[in-house]
Coordinates of C-alpha atoms and ligand atoms in Angstrom, one line a residue:
M609 CA 0.0 0.0 0.0
T610 CA 1.5 3.4 -1.0
V611 CA 1.5 6.5 1.1
F612 CA -1.0 8.1 -1.3
W613 CA -3.4 5.2 -0.8
K614 CA -3.1 5.8 3.0
I615 CA -3.8 9.5 2.4
L616 CA -6.8 8.7 0.1
S617 CA -8.2 6.4 2.8
W618 CA -7.6 8.9 5.6
E619 CA -5.2 6.5 7.3
I620 CA -2.7 9.4 7.1
P621 CA -4.3 12.8 7.7
S622 CA -3.6 15.4 5.1
K623 CA -5.1 18.8 4.1
R624 CA -6.9 18.4 0.8
L625 CA -6.7 21.6 -1.2
Y626 CA -9.2 20.3 -3.7
E627 CA -11.2 17.1 -4.1
D628 CA -13.6 15.7 -6.6
D629 CA -14.8 12.2 -7.5
K630 CA -11.6 11.5 -9.5
C631 CA -8.7 13.1 -7.6
I632 CA -7.4 15.0 -4.6
V633 CA -4.8 17.8 -4.5
I634 CA -2.4 18.1 -1.5
N635 CA 0.8 20.0 -0.8
D636 CA 4.0 18.0 -1.2
I637 CA 5.4 17.3 2.2
N638 CA 8.9 18.1 1.0
P639 CA 8.3 21.0 -1.4
K640 CA 10.9 21.6 -4.2
A641 CA 9.4 25.1 -5.0
Q642 CA 7.5 27.8 -3.2
I643 CA 4.3 26.1 -4.2
H644 CA 4.5 22.3 -4.8
M645 CA 1.2 20.5 -5.1
L646 CA 0.4 16.9 -6.0
I647 CA -2.6 16.0 -8.1
I648 CA -3.4 12.4 -7.1
P649 CA -6.1 10.3 -8.8
K650 CA -8.3 8.2 -6.6
K651 CA -7.7 5.3 -9.0
E652 CA -4.5 3.5 -8.1
I653 CA -2.3 3.2 -11.2
P654 CA 1.4 2.5 -10.4
T655 CA 3.1 4.3 -13.3
I656 CA 2.1 6.0 -16.5
F657 CA 3.2 2.8 -18.2
D658 CA 0.4 1.0 -16.5
M659 CA -2.3 3.2 -18.0
T660 CA -4.9 1.7 -20.2
E661 CA -6.7 3.6 -23.0
D662 CA -9.7 3.9 -20.6
D663 CA -7.4 6.0 -18.3
T664 CA -6.7 8.8 -20.8
S665 CA -9.7 10.9 -19.8
L666 CA -8.6 10.6 -16.1
I667 CA -5.1 11.9 -17.0
W668 CA -6.7 14.8 -18.9
H669 CA -8.8 15.4 -15.9
L670 CA -5.7 15.8 -13.7
H671 CA -4.5 18.5 -16.2
F672 CA -7.8 20.2 -16.0
V673 CA -7.6 20.3 -12.2
W674 CA -4.1 21.7 -12.1
A675 CA -5.0 24.4 -14.6
K676 CA -8.2 25.3 -12.7
M677 CA -6.2 25.6 -9.4
A678 CA -3.4 27.6 -11.1
K679 CA -5.9 30.1 -12.4
E680 CA -7.7 30.3 -9.0
M681 CA -4.3 30.9 -7.3
W682 CA -3.2 33.4 -10.0
L683 CA -0.1 31.3 -10.9
E684 CA 0.8 32.7 -14.3
W685 CA 3.3 30.0 -15.0
C686 CA 4.2 26.7 -13.5
K687 CA 5.9 23.4 -14.2
M688 CA 4.1 20.2 -14.1
T689 CA 5.6 16.8 -14.3
F690 CA 5.1 13.0 -13.9
H691 CA 8.1 11.0 -12.7
V692 CA 8.3 7.6 -14.3
W693 CA 10.3 4.9 -12.6
E694 CA 13.1 5.3 -10.1
K695 CA 15.6 6.5 -12.7
W696 CA 13.4 9.6 -13.1
W697 CA 12.8 9.9 -9.3
Q698 CA 9.5 8.2 -9.0
E699 CA 9.3 7.1 -5.3
V700 CA 5.6 6.6 -4.9
F701 CA 4.0 4.0 -7.2
H702 CA 0.6 5.6 -7.5
I703 CA 0.7 8.1 -10.4
H704 CA 0.5 11.7 -9.4
L705 CA 1.1 15.0 -11.2
H706 CA 3.6 17.4 -9.6
V707 CA 2.7 21.1 -10.0
L708 CA 5.5 23.5 -9.1
W709 CA 5.6 27.3 -9.0
N710 CA 8.2 29.8 -8.0
K711 CA 7.8 33.6 -8.0
Ligands
AMP1491 P1 7.7 11.0 -6.9 O1 9.1 11.1 -6.8 O2 7.1 11.5 -8.2 O3 7.2 9.6 -6.6 O4 7.1 12.0 -5.8 C1 6.5 11.6 -4.6 C2 6.3 12.8 -3.8 O5 5.5 12.6 -2.7 C3 7.6 13.4 -3.2 O6 7.8 14.7 -3.7 C4 7.4 13.4 -1.7 O7 7.9 14.6 -1.1 C5 5.8 13.4 -1.6 N1 5.3 12.8 -0.4 C6 5.7 11.7 0.2 N2 4.9 11.4 1.3 C7 4.0 12.5 1.3 C8 3.0 12.8 2.3 N3 2.7 12.1 3.3 N4 2.3 14.0 2.0 C9 2.6 14.8 1.0 N5 3.6 14.5 0.1 C10 4.3 13.3 0.3

C-alpha cells in the first residue's frame, strides 16, 4: 500500500486543497518550489506505463484540475511533471502530477 493510498483512505491525515470524485490535491510534504502541489487520482495506477486507454480521460482530468487551481491561485506560470520509474525519481508508485511554482 502506498503513502498516497493511505492519504486517500484517511489512514494518514492530510489537508486536501481540492477534491472531486476522481482526484485530490495536496501540498507536497517536501516542497521543491514555493508552491508544490500533487494531483493524485483516486484510482491507483502504479506508473504512467500501467495506464490503459480507458485512463486517458482521467489523465486529462488531472491536467484540467491543475490548470483550474493555477488560475484560481493566480499562478501565471508553473511546471508540471510526472516522474516515471526510479531512474526519473518516482518514489511513490501511484501516479501523481507534480505542480511547481516559483515567483
Ligand atoms: P515521486 O518522486 O514523483 O514519486 O514523488 C513523490 C512525492 O510525494 C515526493 O515529492 C514526496 O515529497 C511526496 N510525499 C511523500 N509522502 C508524502 C505525504 N505524506 N504527504 C505529501 N507528500 C508526500
